mmCIF file of C-alpha atoms in Angstrom:
data_model
loop_
_atom_site.group_PDB
_atom_site.id
_atom_site.type_symbol
_atom_site.label_atom_id
_atom_site.label_comp_id
_atom_site.label_asym_id
_atom_site.label_seq_id
_atom_site.Cartn_x
_atom_site.Cartn_y
_atom_site.Cartn_z
ATOM 1 C CA SER A 1 110.409 122.373 87.950
ATOM 2 C CA GLN A 2 111.206 120.317 91.000
ATOM 3 C CA GLN A 3 109.183 120.616 94.168
ATOM 4 C CA GLY A 4 111.718 119.156 96.553
ATOM 5 C CA GLU A 5 115.233 120.374 97.087
ATOM 6 C CA GLU A 6 117.653 118.148 98.942
ATOM 7 C CA ASP A 7 120.503 119.359 101.027
ATOM 8 C CA PRO A 8 123.366 118.587 100.981
ATOM 9 C CA GLN A 9 123.949 117.535 97.377
ATOM 10 C CA ALA A 10 126.642 115.136 98.485
ATOM 11 C CA LEU A 11 127.661 113.578 101.769
ATOM 12 C CA SER A 12 130.692 111.469 102.592
ATOM 13 C CA ILE A 13 130.855 109.636 105.920
ATOM 14 C CA GLN A 14 132.504 106.636 107.513
ATOM 15 C CA GLU A 15 130.809 103.412 108.485
ATOM 16 C CA GLY A 16 129.123 103.689 111.842
ATOM 17 C CA GLU A 17 128.437 107.404 111.561
ATOM 18 C CA ASN A 18 124.986 108.914 111.121
ATOM 19 C CA ALA A 19 123.912 110.549 107.871
ATOM 20 C CA THR A 20 121.344 113.325 107.778
ATOM 21 C CA MET A 21 119.857 114.856 104.680
ATOM 22 C CA ASN A 22 117.158 117.453 104.306
ATOM 23 C CA CYS A 23 114.405 118.142 101.839
ATOM 24 C CA SER A 24 112.513 121.395 101.381
ATOM 25 C CA TYR A 25 109.421 121.879 99.279
ATOM 26 C CA LYS A 26 107.257 124.757 98.166
ATOM 27 C CA THR A 27 103.561 123.921 98.261
ATOM 28 C CA SER A 28 101.243 122.050 100.612
ATOM 29 C CA ILE A 29 101.442 118.290 100.336
ATOM 30 C CA ASN A 30 99.524 115.115 101.110
ATOM 31 C CA ASN A 31 102.616 113.136 101.919
ATOM 32 C CA LEU A 32 106.329 112.975 101.351
ATOM 33 C CA GLN A 33 108.192 109.847 100.312
ATOM 34 C CA TRP A 34 111.878 108.999 100.521
ATOM 35 C CA TYR A 35 113.647 106.770 98.040
ATOM 36 C CA ARG A 36 117.093 105.247 97.589
ATOM 37 C CA GLN A 37 118.725 104.650 94.233
ATOM 38 C CA ASN A 38 121.877 102.649 93.633
ATOM 39 C CA SER A 39 123.958 103.530 90.572
ATOM 40 C CA GLY A 40 121.268 104.352 88.039
ATOM 41 C CA ARG A 41 119.026 101.470 88.988
ATOM 42 C CA GLY A 42 115.417 101.598 90.131
ATOM 43 C CA LEU A 43 114.145 103.601 93.081
ATOM 44 C CA VAL A 44 113.668 101.697 96.316
ATOM 45 C CA HIS A 45 110.888 103.021 98.520
ATOM 46 C CA LEU A 46 112.056 103.807 102.048
ATOM 47 C CA ILE A 47 109.347 105.646 103.961
ATOM 48 C CA LEU A 48 106.110 107.537 103.354
ATOM 49 C CA ILE A 49 105.190 110.207 105.892
ATOM 50 C CA ARG A 50 101.769 111.818 105.773
ATOM 51 C CA SER A 51 101.188 115.530 106.235
ATOM 52 C CA ASN A 52 99.605 114.975 109.667
ATOM 53 C CA GLU A 53 102.591 112.968 110.915
ATOM 54 C CA ARG A 54 105.710 114.455 112.424
ATOM 55 C CA GLU A 55 108.072 111.501 112.665
ATOM 56 C CA LYS A 56 108.375 107.933 111.390
ATOM 57 C CA HIS A 57 110.899 105.200 111.921
ATOM 58 C CA SER A 58 111.857 102.165 109.904
ATOM 59 C CA GLY A 59 114.834 100.164 111.088
ATOM 60 C CA ARG A 60 117.839 102.487 111.014
ATOM 61 C CA LEU A 61 115.866 105.209 109.235
ATOM 62 C CA ARG A 62 114.150 108.128 110.909
ATOM 63 C CA VAL A 63 112.130 110.666 108.950
ATOM 64 C CA THR A 64 110.726 113.906 110.266
ATOM 65 C CA LEU A 65 108.288 116.278 108.644
ATOM 66 C CA ASP A 66 107.705 119.921 109.531
ATOM 67 C CA THR A 67 104.840 121.215 107.410
ATOM 68 C CA SER A 68 105.128 124.727 108.869
ATOM 69 C CA LYS A 69 108.659 124.965 107.495
ATOM 70 C CA LYS A 70 107.858 122.804 104.472
ATOM 71 C CA SER A 71 110.802 120.566 105.169
ATOM 72 C CA SER A 72 111.664 116.967 105.937
ATOM 73 C CA SER A 73 114.782 115.184 107.065
ATOM 74 C CA LEU A 74 116.036 111.634 106.657
ATOM 75 C CA LEU A 75 118.446 110.264 109.239
ATOM 76 C CA ILE A 76 120.320 107.026 108.649
ATOM 77 C CA THR A 77 121.895 105.785 111.858
ATOM 78 C CA ALA A 78 124.999 103.601 112.093
ATOM 79 C CA SER A 79 125.700 103.839 108.357
ATOM 80 C CA ARG A 80 127.035 100.872 106.424
ATOM 81 C CA ALA A 81 128.907 100.706 103.124
ATOM 82 C CA ALA A 82 125.721 99.261 101.614
ATOM 83 C CA ASP A 83 123.959 102.579 102.352
ATOM 84 C CA THR A 84 126.057 104.203 99.617
ATOM 85 C CA ALA A 85 123.442 105.496 97.190
ATOM 86 C CA SER A 86 121.508 108.549 96.082
ATOM 87 C CA TYR A 87 118.554 109.508 98.233
ATOM 88 C CA PHE A 88 115.537 111.376 96.895
ATOM 89 C CA CYS A 89 112.528 112.970 98.484
ATOM 90 C CA ALA A 90 109.288 113.133 96.543
ATOM 91 C CA THR A 91 106.175 115.108 97.374
ATOM 92 C CA ASP A 92 102.627 114.084 96.651
ATOM 93 C CA LYS A 93 99.735 116.525 96.520
ATOM 94 C CA ASP A 94 95.963 116.072 96.739
ATOM 95 C CA ASP A 95 95.297 116.951 93.153
ATOM 96 C CA SER A 96 98.491 115.461 91.756
ATOM 97 C CA TRP A 97 96.802 112.408 90.212
ATOM 98 C CA GLY A 98 99.744 110.115 90.679
ATOM 99 C CA LYS A 99 102.442 112.689 90.038
ATOM 100 C CA LEU A 100 105.336 112.721 92.458
ATOM 101 C CA GLN A 101 107.674 115.701 92.374
ATOM 102 C CA PHE A 102 111.265 114.781 93.087
ATOM 103 C CA GLY A 103 114.195 116.722 94.347
ATOM 104 C CA ALA A 104 117.663 116.518 92.833
ATOM 105 C CA GLY A 105 118.825 114.019 95.428
ATOM 106 C CA THR A 106 121.634 113.648 97.953
ATOM 107 C CA GLN A 107 124.527 111.422 96.976
ATOM 108 C CA VAL A 108 125.775 109.548 100.044
ATOM 109 C CA VAL A 109 129.095 107.714 100.130
ATOM 110 C CA VAL A 110 129.856 105.537 103.146
ATOM 111 C CA THR A 111 133.462 104.421 103.378
ATOM 112 C CA PRO A 112 134.521 101.364 105.400
ATOM 113 C CA LYS B 1 104.204 89.386 95.687
ATOM 114 C CA ALA B 2 106.145 90.236 92.552
ATOM 115 C CA GLY B 3 107.388 93.796 92.220
ATOM 116 C CA VAL B 4 107.089 96.178 89.325
ATOM 117 C CA THR B 5 108.547 94.680 86.165
ATOM 118 C CA GLN B 6 109.904 96.760 83.339
ATOM 119 C CA THR B 7 111.038 95.403 80.004
ATOM 120 C CA PRO B 8 113.394 95.596 78.343
ATOM 121 C CA ARG B 9 116.136 96.606 80.766
ATOM 122 C CA TYR B 10 118.364 98.098 78.076
ATOM 123 C CA LEU B 11 117.711 99.452 74.612
ATOM 124 C CA ILE B 12 119.846 101.067 71.952
ATOM 125 C CA LYS B 13 117.994 102.864 69.196
ATOM 126 C CA THR B 14 118.901 105.133 66.323
ATOM 127 C CA ARG B 15 117.689 108.714 65.957
ATOM 128 C CA GLY B 16 114.364 108.851 64.182
ATOM 129 C CA GLN B 17 113.255 105.400 65.273
ATOM 130 C CA GLN B 18 110.454 104.726 67.714
ATOM 131 C CA VAL B 19 110.494 102.644 70.868
ATOM 132 C CA THR B 20 107.956 100.967 73.142
ATOM 133 C CA LEU B 21 108.650 100.281 76.804
ATOM 134 C CA SER B 22 106.556 98.013 78.977
ATOM 135 C CA CYS B 23 105.634 98.075 82.654
ATOM 136 C CA SER B 24 103.778 95.438 84.646
ATOM 137 C CA PRO B 25 102.617 96.828 88.000
ATOM 138 C CA ILE B 26 102.318 94.997 91.273
ATOM 139 C CA SER B 27 99.323 92.681 91.195
ATOM 140 C CA GLY B 28 96.196 94.562 92.210
ATOM 141 C CA HIS B 29 97.662 98.009 91.586
ATOM 142 C CA ARG B 30 95.692 100.073 89.108
ATOM 143 C CA SER B 31 97.790 103.224 88.975
ATOM 144 C CA VAL B 32 100.893 103.301 86.807
ATOM 145 C CA SER B 33 103.034 106.373 86.305
ATOM 146 C CA TRP B 34 106.110 106.953 84.190
ATOM 147 C CA TYR B 35 109.196 109.064 84.842
ATOM 148 C CA GLN B 36 112.241 110.047 82.858
ATOM 149 C CA GLN B 37 115.556 110.381 84.675
ATOM 150 C CA THR B 38 118.527 112.193 83.159
ATOM 151 C CA PRO B 39 121.659 113.627 84.786
ATOM 152 C CA GLY B 40 120.708 117.136 83.711
ATOM 153 C CA GLN B 41 116.985 117.243 84.482
ATOM 154 C CA GLY B 42 116.676 114.669 87.225
ATOM 155 C CA LEU B 43 113.422 112.761 87.661
ATOM 156 C CA GLN B 44 110.600 114.176 85.596
ATOM 157 C CA PHE B 45 107.012 112.990 85.467
ATOM 158 C CA LEU B 46 105.730 111.824 82.102
ATOM 159 C CA PHE B 47 102.175 110.606 82.705
ATOM 160 C CA GLU B 48 99.935 108.568 84.966
ATOM 161 C CA TYR B 49 97.260 106.022 84.135
ATOM 162 C CA PHE B 50 94.523 104.675 86.326
ATOM 163 C CA SER B 51 92.074 102.049 85.114
ATOM 164 C CA GLU B 52 93.092 102.619 81.487
ATOM 165 C CA THR B 53 92.581 106.400 81.694
ATOM 166 C CA GLN B 54 95.343 108.962 81.550
ATOM 167 C CA ARG B 55 94.749 111.209 84.537
ATOM 168 C CA ASN B 56 97.804 113.396 84.423
ATOM 169 C CA LYS B 57 100.491 114.338 81.961
ATOM 170 C CA GLY B 58 103.821 116.040 82.398
ATOM 171 C CA ASN B 59 105.441 118.634 80.218
ATOM 172 C CA PHE B 60 106.772 116.457 77.420
ATOM 173 C CA PRO B 61 106.241 116.720 73.676
ATOM 174 C CA GLY B 62 103.573 114.692 71.924
ATOM 175 C CA ARG B 63 106.218 112.203 70.773
ATOM 176 C CA PHE B 64 105.844 110.669 74.213
ATOM 177 C CA SER B 65 102.658 108.696 74.612
ATOM 178 C CA GLY B 66 101.377 105.881 76.714
ATOM 179 C CA ARG B 67 98.503 103.567 77.351
ATOM 180 C CA GLN B 68 97.240 101.164 79.947
ATOM 181 C CA PHE B 69 95.536 97.857 79.358
ATOM 182 C CA SER B 70 92.674 96.254 81.231
ATOM 183 C CA ASN B 71 95.150 94.142 83.245
ATOM 184 C CA SER B 72 96.848 97.404 84.372
ATOM 185 C CA ARG B 73 99.991 96.748 82.357
ATOM 186 C CA SER B 74 101.205 99.921 80.731
ATOM 187 C CA GLU B 75 103.300 100.824 77.751
ATOM 188 C CA MET B 76 104.954 104.038 76.800
ATOM 189 C CA ASN B 77 105.989 104.919 73.306
ATOM 190 C CA VAL B 78 108.470 107.462 72.060
ATOM 191 C CA SER B 79 108.379 108.262 68.387
ATOM 192 C CA THR B 80 110.984 109.992 66.243
ATOM 193 C CA LEU B 81 113.705 109.480 68.824
ATOM 194 C CA GLU B 82 116.180 112.254 69.529
ATOM 195 C CA LEU B 83 119.572 112.029 71.185
ATOM 196 C CA GLY B 84 118.145 113.888 74.172
ATOM 197 C CA ASP B 85 115.683 111.071 74.799
ATOM 198 C CA SER B 86 118.544 108.953 76.123
ATOM 199 C CA ALA B 87 117.589 108.360 79.737
ATOM 200 C CA LEU B 88 116.506 105.908 82.380
ATOM 201 C CA TYR B 89 112.748 105.437 82.129
ATOM 202 C CA LEU B 90 111.088 104.374 85.352
ATOM 203 C CA CYS B 91 107.579 103.266 86.017
ATOM 204 C CA ALA B 92 105.837 103.187 89.354
ATOM 205 C CA SER B 93 102.716 101.445 90.550
ATOM 206 C CA ARG B 94 100.394 102.423 93.357
ATOM 207 C CA GLY B 95 97.640 100.501 95.015
ATOM 208 C CA GLY B 96 95.375 103.372 95.959
ATOM 209 C CA GLN B 97 94.618 106.940 95.100
ATOM 210 C CA VAL B 98 95.496 108.775 98.272
ATOM 211 C CA ASN B 99 98.495 108.536 100.534
ATOM 212 C CA THR B 100 99.870 105.321 99.139
ATOM 213 C CA GLU B 101 103.435 104.346 98.404
ATOM 214 C CA ALA B 102 104.678 104.419 94.826
ATOM 215 C CA PHE B 103 106.827 101.378 94.054
ATOM 216 C CA PHE B 104 109.244 101.603 91.178
ATOM 217 C CA GLY B 105 110.604 99.095 88.731
ATOM 218 C CA GLN B 106 114.280 98.703 87.806
ATOM 219 C CA GLY B 107 113.873 100.960 84.816
ATOM 220 C CA THR B 108 114.662 100.762 81.131
ATOM 221 C CA ARG B 109 117.919 102.344 80.062
ATOM 222 C CA LEU B 110 117.376 103.858 76.608
ATOM 223 C CA THR B 111 120.347 105.016 74.580
ATOM 224 C CA VAL B 112 119.712 106.879 71.339
ATOM 225 C CA VAL B 113 122.644 106.987 68.913
#
């Protein structure tokens, strides 16, 4: 079973627009990590946000975490065609011993 | 610093055969975990090794096994391959035990025919 559920499943936007995707999870977590995957290749780590943090930024990426609602969001500002990819959230628990639980992902297409 | 290296990148095997995949973690990282990714099931956790000990195992049959060597390199083995084992196999390395990023390799694409 998957801990995280991303929403929407797919997102199509134009270059320059912002893209927002959400992730909900079910149990308490240590941290939540966001990844990008291009066409069946490896996962690229984007951001890790700890359970005691509410917001983190990295370049054009902004991640929020609301532990009371068990949800997180990833915002990509000023999207580029190169941002076209699948985005996954993954939750990490105290007793998980290295196990990340992934959601099904959001497929983002950015058209020029 | 070199990233996580997985070999081979692509494999084609026949049903019934066995396969061994290799993962070299980032230098200094002692935790290596393995995931299977398929279109139908998504990303599923296989197992995790830390300092040569398996600490956690996912819900996969015993045909899936792994090990970790003293240099932290890890291998996973799948015996008696089935068509449903066709997938992208990803390994991740982590430098610490708590609240650390998991960095993934490029994966091994296994096709069973």
